[in-house]
Short mmCIF file of C-alpha atoms and ligand atoms in Angstrom, two decimals:
data_model
loop_
_atom_site.label_atom_id
_atom_site.label_comp_id
_atom_site.label_asym_id
_atom_site.label_seq_id
_atom_site.Cartn_x
_atom_site.Cartn_y
_atom_site.Cartn_z
CA MET A 1 76.50 146.36 107.88
CA SER A 2 79.88 144.96 106.05
CA LYS A 3 79.03 143.06 102.57
CA ARG A 4 82.28 141.25 103.14
CA ARG A 5 81.95 137.67 103.08
CA ARG A 6 82.37 135.92 106.55
CA SER A 7 84.00 132.39 107.34
CA TRP A 8 81.93 129.72 108.69
CA ALA A 9 83.09 127.37 111.23
CA GLU A 10 82.75 123.58 112.66
CA PRO A 11 80.33 124.07 115.26
CA TYR A 12 82.33 122.31 117.73
CA LYS A 13 85.84 122.65 119.59
CA ILE A 14 88.39 119.49 120.00
CA LYS A 15 88.78 117.44 123.24
CA VAL A 16 90.99 114.80 122.69
CA VAL A 17 93.79 114.49 120.09
CA GLU A 18 95.29 111.20 118.23
CA PRO A 19 98.20 111.62 116.74
CA LEU A 20 99.19 111.25 112.65
CA ARG A 21 102.31 109.07 111.56
CA MET A 22 103.53 110.52 108.60
CA THR A 23 105.96 108.43 106.45
CA THR A 24 108.87 108.20 104.18
CA ARG A 25 108.71 107.83 100.47
CA ARG A 26 110.45 104.69 100.42
CA TYR A 27 108.27 103.20 103.54
CA ARG A 28 105.52 103.89 101.75
CA GLU A 29 107.07 101.75 98.14
CA ARG A 30 107.73 99.03 100.85
CA ALA A 31 103.98 99.55 102.09
CA ILE A 32 102.09 99.49 99.27
CA GLU A 33 104.04 96.75 97.64
CA GLN A 34 103.51 94.36 100.46
CA ALA A 35 99.33 95.46 100.30
CA HIS A 36 99.39 94.29 97.05
CA TYR A 37 98.41 97.48 95.33
CA ASN A 38 94.95 97.57 97.30
CA THR A 39 94.49 100.00 99.96
CA PHE A 40 92.07 98.47 101.63
CA LEU A 41 94.94 95.88 102.77
CA LEU A 42 97.18 98.98 103.80
CA ARG A 43 97.83 98.92 107.89
CA SER A 44 96.14 102.03 108.83
CA GLU A 45 98.89 103.05 111.01
CA ASP A 46 101.20 103.17 107.43
CA VAL A 47 98.25 105.88 106.31
CA TYR A 48 98.95 110.10 106.90
CA ILE A 49 95.29 110.80 106.40
CA ASP A 50 92.73 108.54 105.96
CA LEU A 51 90.24 109.12 103.49
CA LEU A 52 89.46 105.26 102.13
CA THR A 53 86.02 105.51 103.72
CA ASP A 54 83.49 107.74 105.84
CA SER A 55 82.13 104.41 107.71
CA GLY A 56 82.20 104.05 111.04
CA THR A 57 85.48 106.62 111.02
CA ALA A 58 83.61 109.28 112.68
CA ALA A 59 84.51 111.44 115.83
CA MET A 60 81.94 111.15 118.77
CA SER A 61 80.84 114.16 120.58
CA ASP A 62 81.33 114.09 124.32
CA TYR A 63 77.25 113.82 124.78
CA GLN A 64 77.86 110.48 122.77
CA TRP A 65 80.76 109.68 125.02
CA ALA A 66 79.02 110.45 128.34
CA GLY A 67 76.07 108.02 126.13
CA MET A 68 78.51 105.09 126.04
CA MET A 69 79.08 105.00 130.15
CA GLN A 70 75.28 104.41 130.46
CA GLY A 71 75.31 101.13 128.09
CA ASP A 72 72.79 98.86 129.31
CA GLU A 73 74.27 95.63 128.41
CA ALA A 74 71.19 92.97 129.14
CA TYR A 75 70.73 90.36 126.80
CA ALA A 76 67.10 91.55 126.29
CA GLY A 77 65.08 94.58 126.19
CA SER A 78 68.02 97.40 126.90
CA LYS A 79 66.70 100.61 127.65
CA ASN A 80 69.10 102.06 124.93
CA PHE A 81 67.44 100.12 122.58
CA TYR A 82 64.04 101.83 123.68
CA HIS A 83 65.80 105.06 123.24
CA LEU A 84 67.32 104.34 119.53
CA ALA A 85 63.86 103.57 118.50
CA ASP A 86 62.39 106.64 120.25
CA MET A 87 64.76 108.62 117.87
CA VAL A 88 64.51 106.91 115.09
CA ARG A 89 60.22 107.79 115.39
CA LYS A 90 60.92 111.20 115.95
CA TYR A 91 63.38 112.02 112.79
CA TYR A 92 63.26 109.11 110.79
CA GLY A 93 59.08 108.29 111.46
CA TYR A 94 59.21 104.33 110.98
CA PRO A 95 57.16 102.79 113.73
CA TYR A 96 59.44 99.93 114.11
CA ILE A 97 63.23 99.16 114.01
CA VAL A 98 65.34 96.68 113.93
CA PRO A 99 68.95 97.05 114.89
CA THR A 100 72.06 95.04 112.96
CA HIS A 101 75.16 95.33 113.63
CA GLN A 102 75.86 97.45 110.63
CA GLY A 103 74.09 98.48 107.57
CA ARG A 104 74.75 95.24 104.87
CA GLY A 105 73.25 93.53 108.11
CA ALA A 106 69.94 94.72 107.65
CA GLU A 107 69.89 94.84 103.72
CA HIS A 108 70.20 90.88 104.34
CA ILE A 109 67.09 90.75 106.30
CA LEU A 110 65.43 92.72 103.53
CA ALA A 111 66.46 91.10 100.94
CA LYS A 112 65.60 87.71 102.43
CA MET A 113 62.13 88.78 103.64
CA LEU A 114 61.17 90.13 100.32
CA ILE A 115 63.13 88.56 97.25
CA ARG A 116 61.81 85.67 95.67
CA PRO A 117 64.33 83.47 93.37
CA GLY A 118 63.89 85.59 89.98
CA ASP A 119 62.68 88.96 90.47
CA PHE A 120 63.87 92.04 90.17
CA ILE A 121 65.08 95.20 92.14
CA PRO A 122 65.38 98.22 90.76
CA GLY A 123 67.67 100.98 92.11
CA ASN A 124 69.06 104.58 91.77
CA MET A 125 72.55 102.86 91.12
CA TYR A 126 74.30 99.96 92.66
CA PHE A 127 76.07 99.96 95.86
CA THR A 128 78.38 96.93 96.60
CA THR A 129 76.69 94.99 99.49
CA THR A 130 73.28 96.04 98.59
CA ARG A 131 73.58 94.91 95.20
CA ALA A 132 75.53 91.58 96.65
CA HIS A 133 72.30 90.81 99.13
CA GLN A 134 69.68 91.10 96.43
CA GLU A 135 71.85 88.78 94.08
CA LEU A 136 71.93 86.28 97.39
CA ALA A 137 68.70 86.26 97.83
CA GLY A 138 68.17 84.98 93.65
CA GLY A 139 67.26 88.82 92.60
CA THR A 140 68.47 90.83 89.88
CA PHE A 141 69.62 94.24 90.59
CA ARG A 142 68.47 96.71 87.46
CA ASP A 143 69.31 100.18 87.53
CA VAL A 144 67.07 102.72 87.10
CA ILE A 145 69.13 106.43 87.43
CA VAL A 146 69.19 109.23 85.53
CA ASP A 147 71.58 108.45 82.52
CA GLN A 148 73.10 111.86 84.39
CA ALA A 149 74.24 109.84 87.13
CA HIS A 150 77.00 108.86 84.66
CA ASP A 151 78.18 111.45 83.25
CA PRO A 152 80.93 112.81 86.09
CA THR A 153 80.92 116.31 83.94
CA SER A 154 76.71 116.61 83.95
CA LEU A 155 75.96 119.29 86.71
CA HIS A 156 72.16 118.42 87.28
CA PRO A 157 71.82 119.24 90.84
CA PHE A 158 70.12 115.97 91.60
CA LYS A 159 71.91 113.17 89.79
CA GLY A 160 70.69 110.50 92.45
CA ASN A 161 67.25 110.80 90.78
CA VAL A 162 65.78 107.98 89.24
CA ASP A 163 64.36 108.21 85.58
CA ILE A 164 60.67 107.38 85.65
CA HIS A 165 60.92 106.36 82.23
CA LYS A 166 63.60 103.66 83.07
CA LEU A 167 61.11 102.22 86.37
CA GLU A 168 58.26 102.08 84.07
CA ARG A 169 59.88 100.21 81.28
CA LEU A 170 61.12 97.89 83.87
CA ILE A 171 57.32 97.35 85.17
CA ASP A 172 56.12 96.64 81.66
CA GLU A 173 58.99 94.04 81.00
CA VAL A 174 59.32 92.22 83.59
CA GLY A 175 55.60 92.73 85.62
CA ALA A 176 55.38 94.65 88.98
CA ASP A 177 54.71 91.02 90.68
CA ASN A 178 58.22 90.46 89.96
CA ILE A 179 59.65 93.77 91.52
CA PRO A 180 59.18 93.48 95.22
CA TYR A 181 60.45 97.13 96.20
CA ILE A 182 62.80 100.21 94.81
CA ASN A 183 65.75 100.25 96.51
CA MET A 184 66.47 104.41 97.11
CA GLN A 185 69.51 105.15 98.17
CA ALA A 186 70.26 108.70 99.70
CA SER A 187 73.30 110.56 98.90
CA VAL A 188 73.70 107.79 95.94
CA ASN A 189 77.41 106.77 96.95
CA MET A 190 78.83 104.95 93.86
CA ALA A 191 77.54 108.20 91.88
CA GLY A 192 79.33 110.71 93.55
CA GLY A 193 77.20 110.86 96.51
CA GLN A 194 74.32 112.88 94.93
CA PRO A 195 70.95 113.47 95.99
CA PHE A 196 67.70 112.59 95.06
CA SER A 197 64.74 115.34 95.44
CA LEU A 198 61.91 115.61 97.17
CA ALA A 199 59.81 115.88 93.93
CA ASN A 200 61.55 112.70 92.59
CA LEU A 201 60.72 110.25 95.60
CA ARG A 202 57.14 111.95 95.12
CA GLN A 203 57.08 110.74 91.60
CA VAL A 204 58.65 106.99 92.22
CA ARG A 205 56.15 106.70 95.03
CA GLN A 206 52.97 107.50 92.58
CA VAL A 207 54.41 105.03 89.86
CA CYS A 208 54.89 102.30 93.20
CA THR A 209 51.59 103.16 94.72
CA GLU A 210 50.42 102.51 91.39
CA HIS A 211 51.96 98.87 90.95
CA GLY A 212 52.06 97.92 94.29
CA ILE A 213 55.68 98.08 94.55
CA LYS A 214 57.19 99.07 98.07
CA ILE A 215 60.14 101.93 98.37
CA PHE A 216 62.90 100.92 100.26
CA LEU A 217 65.12 103.87 101.34
CA ASP A 218 69.22 103.10 101.91
CA ALA A 219 69.25 106.02 104.44
CA THR A 220 72.96 105.57 104.75
CA ARG A 221 73.49 109.14 104.39
CA ALA A 222 69.85 110.74 103.92
CA MET A 223 70.63 113.48 106.66
CA GLU A 224 72.96 114.53 103.63
CA ASN A 225 70.92 114.56 101.24
CA ALA A 226 68.32 116.26 102.72
CA TRP A 227 71.32 119.28 103.13
CA PHE A 228 70.83 119.30 99.51
CA ILE A 229 67.46 119.05 99.14
CA LYS A 230 67.43 121.98 101.43
CA MET A 231 70.09 124.15 99.32
CA VAL A 232 68.39 123.34 95.98
CA GLU A 233 65.36 122.25 96.06
CA PRO A 234 62.75 124.77 95.08
CA GLY A 235 60.91 125.70 97.92
CA GLN A 236 62.84 123.69 100.63
CA GLN A 237 65.33 126.43 101.37
CA GLU A 238 63.33 127.55 104.52
CA ARG A 239 62.73 124.13 106.08
CA SER A 240 65.13 122.38 108.23
CA CYS A 241 66.98 119.23 107.14
CA ALA A 242 64.94 117.49 110.43
CA GLN A 243 61.86 118.37 108.37
CA ILE A 244 63.25 117.30 105.23
CA LEU A 245 64.27 113.95 105.95
CA ALA A 246 60.32 113.15 107.79
CA ASP A 247 59.46 114.04 103.85
CA MET A 248 61.38 111.62 102.82
CA CYS A 249 60.95 108.85 104.91
CA ALA A 250 57.05 109.58 105.19
CA LEU A 251 57.40 108.79 101.42
CA THR A 252 59.06 105.06 101.83
CA ASP A 253 58.00 102.41 103.53
CA GLY A 254 61.27 101.62 105.34
CA CYS A 255 64.70 101.95 105.80
CA THR A 256 67.86 100.10 105.38
CA MET A 257 70.88 102.38 107.66
CA SER A 258 74.04 102.06 108.24
CA GLY A 259 74.63 104.10 111.19
CA LYS A 260 78.70 104.13 110.80
CA LYS A 261 77.78 106.88 108.24
CA ASP A 262 75.50 109.70 109.02
CA LEU A 263 74.94 109.08 112.73
CA LEU A 264 78.31 109.95 114.00
CA VAL A 265 78.86 106.57 115.58
CA ASN A 266 81.61 103.56 114.98
CA VAL A 267 79.27 100.71 114.48
CA GLY A 268 75.65 100.00 114.44
CA GLY A 269 72.94 99.89 111.62
CA PHE A 270 69.18 99.29 111.79
CA LEU A 271 65.99 97.68 109.18
CA ALA A 272 63.38 100.33 109.81
CA LEU A 273 59.58 99.17 109.00
CA ARG A 274 56.28 100.43 108.95
CA ASP A 275 54.32 97.28 108.37
CA GLU A 276 53.92 94.87 111.42
CA ARG A 277 53.80 91.83 109.26
CA LEU A 278 56.86 92.85 108.12
CA TYR A 279 58.74 93.63 111.15
CA ARG A 280 57.74 90.45 112.79
CA LYS A 281 59.12 88.69 110.19
CA ALA A 282 62.25 90.52 110.45
CA CYS A 283 62.32 89.95 114.79
CA GLU A 284 62.48 86.33 113.18
CA LEU A 285 65.24 86.51 110.53
CA VAL A 286 67.58 88.67 113.25
CA VAL A 287 67.89 86.42 115.75
CA LEU A 288 68.98 83.70 113.39
CA TYR A 289 71.86 86.36 111.81
CA GLU A 290 72.49 89.11 113.96
CA GLY A 291 70.96 88.83 117.61
CA LEU A 292 67.80 89.50 119.56
CA HIS A 293 65.50 92.22 118.48
CA THR A 294 66.50 94.47 120.73
CA TYR A 295 69.98 94.39 120.06
CA GLY A 296 71.17 93.06 116.41
CA GLY A 297 74.61 92.85 116.71
CA MET A 298 75.05 96.12 119.00
CA ALA A 299 75.95 96.51 122.01
CA GLY A 300 73.59 98.81 124.55
CA ARG A 301 76.39 101.42 124.68
CA ASP A 302 76.52 101.54 120.75
CA MET A 303 72.72 101.98 120.74
CA GLU A 304 73.20 104.74 122.90
CA ALA A 305 75.91 106.56 120.85
CA MET A 306 73.77 106.39 117.63
CA ALA A 307 70.61 107.36 119.15
CA ARG A 308 72.40 110.26 120.37
CA GLY A 309 73.98 110.75 116.93
CA ILE A 310 70.80 111.08 115.49
CA GLU A 311 70.11 114.33 117.45
CA GLU A 312 73.15 115.73 116.49
CA ALA A 313 73.41 114.64 113.13
CA ILE A 314 70.30 116.18 112.03
CA GLN A 315 71.09 119.63 112.96
CA ASP A 316 71.28 122.13 109.82
CA ASP A 317 75.19 123.41 111.46
CA HIS A 318 76.15 120.46 111.47
CA LEU A 319 75.60 118.90 108.08
CA ALA A 320 76.55 123.10 106.89
CA ALA A 321 79.85 122.29 108.37
CA ARG A 322 80.55 118.51 107.15
CA ILE A 323 79.55 119.28 103.65
CA GLY A 324 80.87 122.38 103.54
CA GLN A 325 84.43 120.98 104.56
CA VAL A 326 83.89 118.62 101.43
CA GLN A 327 83.24 121.14 98.96
CA TYR A 328 85.96 123.15 100.27
CA LEU A 329 88.64 120.12 99.48
CA GLY A 330 86.81 119.60 95.47
CA HIS A 331 86.67 123.63 95.09
CA LYS A 332 90.91 123.74 95.69
CA LEU A 333 90.71 120.55 93.09
CA LEU A 334 88.44 122.15 90.49
CA ALA A 335 90.60 125.36 90.90
CA GLU A 336 93.84 122.90 89.99
CA LYS A 337 91.75 121.90 87.21
CA VAL A 338 91.94 118.25 88.34
CA PRO A 339 88.98 116.10 86.96
CA ILE A 340 86.31 115.42 89.52
CA VAL A 341 82.78 114.47 89.50
CA GLN A 342 80.39 117.48 89.43
CA PRO A 343 78.55 118.72 91.30
CA ILE A 344 80.80 118.00 94.55
CA GLY A 345 79.25 115.05 96.58
CA GLY A 346 78.32 115.29 100.20
CA HIS A 347 80.55 112.89 101.49
CA ALA A 348 83.30 112.30 98.93
CA VAL A 349 85.37 114.29 96.32
CA TYR A 350 85.43 111.78 93.46
CA LEU A 351 88.51 111.48 91.38
CA ASP A 352 87.53 111.09 87.90
CA ALA A 353 89.93 108.25 87.33
CA ALA A 354 89.49 107.82 83.49
CA ARG A 355 90.34 111.72 82.82
CA PHE A 356 92.94 111.78 85.00
CA LEU A 357 94.67 109.00 83.77
CA PRO A 358 93.26 108.69 80.20
CA HIS A 359 96.32 106.60 78.59
CA ILE A 360 95.43 103.23 81.14
CA ARG A 361 92.77 101.15 79.73
CA GLN A 362 90.14 100.66 82.27
CA HIS A 363 90.86 96.51 82.57
CA GLU A 364 94.29 97.62 83.95
CA PHE A 365 92.81 99.24 86.53
CA PRO A 366 93.22 103.18 86.25
CA ALA A 367 91.13 103.99 89.59
CA GLN A 368 93.12 101.08 91.12
CA ALA A 369 96.22 102.55 90.23
CA LEU A 370 95.22 106.01 91.22
CA THR A 371 94.99 105.27 95.08
CA ALA A 372 97.98 103.74 94.74
CA ALA A 373 99.69 106.82 93.41
CA LEU A 374 97.99 108.70 95.99
CA TYR A 375 99.30 106.60 98.95
CA LEU A 376 103.11 106.79 97.23
CA GLU A 377 102.63 109.98 96.66
CA SER A 378 101.78 111.08 100.42
CA GLY A 379 100.51 108.40 102.56
CA VAL A 380 97.09 109.92 101.78
CA ARG A 381 94.74 106.90 101.39
CA ALA A 382 91.26 106.54 99.40
CA MET A 383 89.38 104.12 97.76
CA GLU A 384 88.86 102.44 94.19
CA ARG A 385 85.02 103.31 93.13
CA GLY A 386 85.35 101.69 89.18
CA ILE A 387 85.66 98.42 87.76
CA VAL A 388 87.22 96.69 90.92
CA SER A 389 84.60 97.92 92.51
CA ALA A 390 81.60 96.64 90.23
CA GLY A 391 83.29 93.09 90.14
CA ARG A 392 81.71 90.33 87.38
CA ASP A 393 78.49 90.04 86.20
CA PRO A 394 76.90 87.20 87.34
CA VAL A 395 75.91 85.31 84.31
CA SER A 396 78.73 85.92 81.99
CA GLY A 397 81.43 86.22 84.12
CA GLU A 398 83.13 88.94 82.65
CA HIS A 399 83.91 92.14 84.00
CA ARG A 400 81.23 94.88 84.18
CA TYR A 401 82.52 98.26 82.49
CA PRO A 402 81.15 101.06 84.42
CA LYS A 403 80.82 104.01 83.16
CA LEU A 404 82.11 105.50 86.04
CA GLU A 405 86.07 105.08 86.92
CA LEU A 406 86.35 106.75 90.15
CA VAL A 407 88.56 107.19 93.31
CA ARG A 408 86.80 108.30 95.95
CA LEU A 409 88.38 110.71 98.74
CA THR A 410 85.70 109.93 101.68
CA ILE A 411 85.61 112.60 104.53
CA PRO A 412 85.10 111.21 107.97
CA ARG A 413 82.81 113.14 109.80
CA ARG A 414 84.33 115.69 112.31
CA VAL A 415 88.13 114.31 112.61
CA TYR A 416 90.32 116.78 109.90
CA THR A 417 90.55 120.20 109.95
CA GLN A 418 91.19 122.03 106.55
CA ALA A 419 94.60 122.19 106.92
CA HIS A 420 94.49 118.51 106.38
CA MET A 421 92.34 119.21 103.36
CA ASP A 422 95.10 121.47 101.99
CA VAL A 423 97.65 118.81 102.10
CA VAL A 424 95.24 116.34 100.58
CA ALA A 425 94.45 118.90 97.59
CA GLU A 426 98.14 119.43 97.42
CA SER A 427 98.71 115.64 97.02
CA VAL A 428 96.25 114.88 94.63
CA ILE A 429 97.69 118.01 92.26
CA ALA A 430 101.27 116.67 92.65
CA CYS A 431 99.84 113.43 91.17
CA TYR A 432 97.83 115.24 88.33
CA GLU A 433 101.21 116.86 87.37
CA GLN A 434 103.13 113.21 87.30
CA ARG A 435 99.82 111.63 86.23
CA THR A 436 101.62 110.28 82.82
CA ASN A 437 104.34 108.66 84.80
CA ILE A 438 101.49 106.02 86.15
CA GLY A 439 100.61 103.11 84.77
CA GLY A 440 97.93 99.89 84.89
CA LEU A 441 98.03 97.28 87.25
CA GLU A 442 97.43 93.81 86.61
CA MET A 443 94.98 91.59 89.15
CA THR A 444 96.75 88.98 90.74
CA TYR A 445 94.23 87.48 92.77
CA GLU A 446 90.26 88.18 92.94
CA PRO A 447 88.05 87.00 95.98
CA GLU A 448 84.20 85.47 94.28
CA THR A 449 82.57 88.27 95.55
CA LEU A 450 82.87 91.50 96.99
CA ARG A 451 86.46 91.39 95.22
CA PHE A 452 87.66 95.51 95.92
CA PHE A 453 87.93 94.67 99.21
CA GLN A 454 90.63 91.79 98.82
CA ALA A 455 91.81 91.90 95.44
CA GLU A 456 95.68 92.17 94.91
CA PHE A 457 97.44 93.72 91.95
CA LYS A 458 101.11 94.05 90.97
CA PRO A 459 101.99 97.38 88.73
CA LEU A 460 101.99 96.48 84.53
CA ALA A 461 105.57 97.82 84.48
CA ALA A 462 107.87 99.14 87.32
CA TRP A 463 105.73 102.63 87.25
CA ALA A 464 105.67 102.87 90.85
CA THR A 465 109.16 103.49 91.12
CA THR A 466 109.49 106.06 88.39
CA LEU A 467 106.81 108.79 89.91
CA ARG A 468 108.80 111.22 91.33
CA GLN A 469 111.62 110.13 93.94
CA GLU A 470 112.26 112.72 95.98
CA GLU A 471 110.78 112.38 99.43
CA SER A 472 106.82 113.88 99.62
CA ARG A 473 106.06 116.93 101.94
CA THR A 474 104.88 114.52 104.52
CA VAL A 475 107.85 112.98 105.30
CA GLY A 476 110.02 113.78 108.00
CA TYR A 477 109.44 112.42 111.23
CA ARG A 478 111.81 109.39 112.18
CA ARG A 479 112.00 107.70 115.22
CA ASP A 480 113.45 104.23 114.70
CA ALA A 481 116.78 103.15 113.04
CA SER A 482 114.69 101.45 109.97
CA GLY A 483 113.09 105.15 109.40
CA PHE A 484 109.89 103.45 109.78
CA LYS A 485 108.67 105.45 112.55
CA ILE A 486 107.69 108.54 113.57
N1 F0G B 501 74.80 101.62 101.60
C1 F0G B 501 75.24 102.53 101.11
C2 F0G B 501 74.81 103.48 100.72
C3 F0G B 501 77.01 102.53 101.75
O1 F0G B 501 77.32 103.26 101.38
C4 F0G B 501 76.92 101.51 102.72
C5 F0G B 501 78.53 101.21 102.94
C6 F0G B 501 76.16 100.30 103.22
C7 F0G B 501 75.04 100.46 102.52
C8 F0G B 501 76.46 98.93 103.78
O2 F0G B 501 76.50 99.74 105.06
O3 F0G B 501 79.13 99.39 105.52
O4 F0G B 501 77.89 99.35 107.51
O5 F0G B 501 77.62 97.66 106.03
N2 F0G B 501 79.46 101.89 102.67
C9 F0G B 501 80.75 102.17 102.77
C10 F0G B 501 81.53 102.71 101.94
C11 F0G B 501 81.14 100.66 103.15
O6 F0G B 501 82.91 102.95 102.39
O7 F0G B 501 80.84 103.43 101.49
P1 F0G B 501 78.01 98.80 106.07
#
């Protein structure tokens, strides 16, 4: 047998395509200005390769689309709900499920049920919507992730792990009675898509059981976390991701879920629980905020697509291709010495804006500026994950200064090809080569909560027009006289 390395390929072929639109440099200058240098405010039509998020952006399979036609749109007791509940039981192992319109709907209900004003909620790094709901319920988030997670150069294989000493110190400090649960996020988003290990989760379980604290898994990307466990954690290599996922869930009291990520659907989420009493309470709340407990804001067809998505998403070959594509992009950037968060995570490659643009001070929003520069260069849309996302401290009102100042290149599932990844890598490298021309930003409008979605900016100096003026590689298709369409 030949020892030559063999390539892997996606375990699917393409049945439907959606044309992409390329734009001119001049068009993009206008578009980013109109979007106030916030990529959330761009029109998606003006984007060439959209790496804003992996949320709700997946391509569904023919099996899922066929399921959409079997949507049972009854107000109560839709057959699709029961199918979804069966799939959650089979793969996640939780007996009770309450559907929600998306992940934050589940976070809202969980926080409302369990958090009393003055409580503390430890977590392995914050996530924006998760923390916002904890704070809205009167709680205070406490970060108990390992220190390495805040260091983009640390090669720790499980940067999503909880630092058990930090957790114990918090329990000593505030008392277990004031800690309703710990939020255990899989594939920690703000750390760069970093997994926790099963061994670590077992330790957390031990401490929490001792003190009567619940564990809620943020299972949004738990399948991707399971893949890393399979790859890296001793003794797990021969096991399937499905077995590992079941182990992860078995150690927890329930989960919040944004189905828009792992589960290959465009909308939907759920809250899953073990405790029947909590389930009954959740059923009361879901009716108030989302919809009846057998649809929770989702159409029957969307529940069916999610039920089917669960089965597809947990397959080892799917996860290998999905994470393989992210790794492919990351390695291309590393080969050109572009500073990125390492190890490369599961759903995205994170540019380390602090090292990419060391000349821009954090309060001048380097990561935000880099997302704008990347869009200007090539029409690739990325997302800021730094000081803008971190928001302000509710007590002092000051900016929170996170150690990580990142730009996320988030890869939608089953959407782009390897050639698209090549174009993205070339675009980032082009920005890196002209990085000294990129300047800082000033915030001109700031919403009070989750400001990153709608904040507006302007360049501190005229740097945006001093970036390379020539038309970029993605240019060339013009349709109308204004030159702004294909
Ligand atoms: N938890 C995590 C870890 C997430 O990444 C998200 C969403 C949520 C909860 C909330 O779920 O969007 O369905 O309400 N993350 C998206 C992102 C927005 O782009 O990372 P949702």
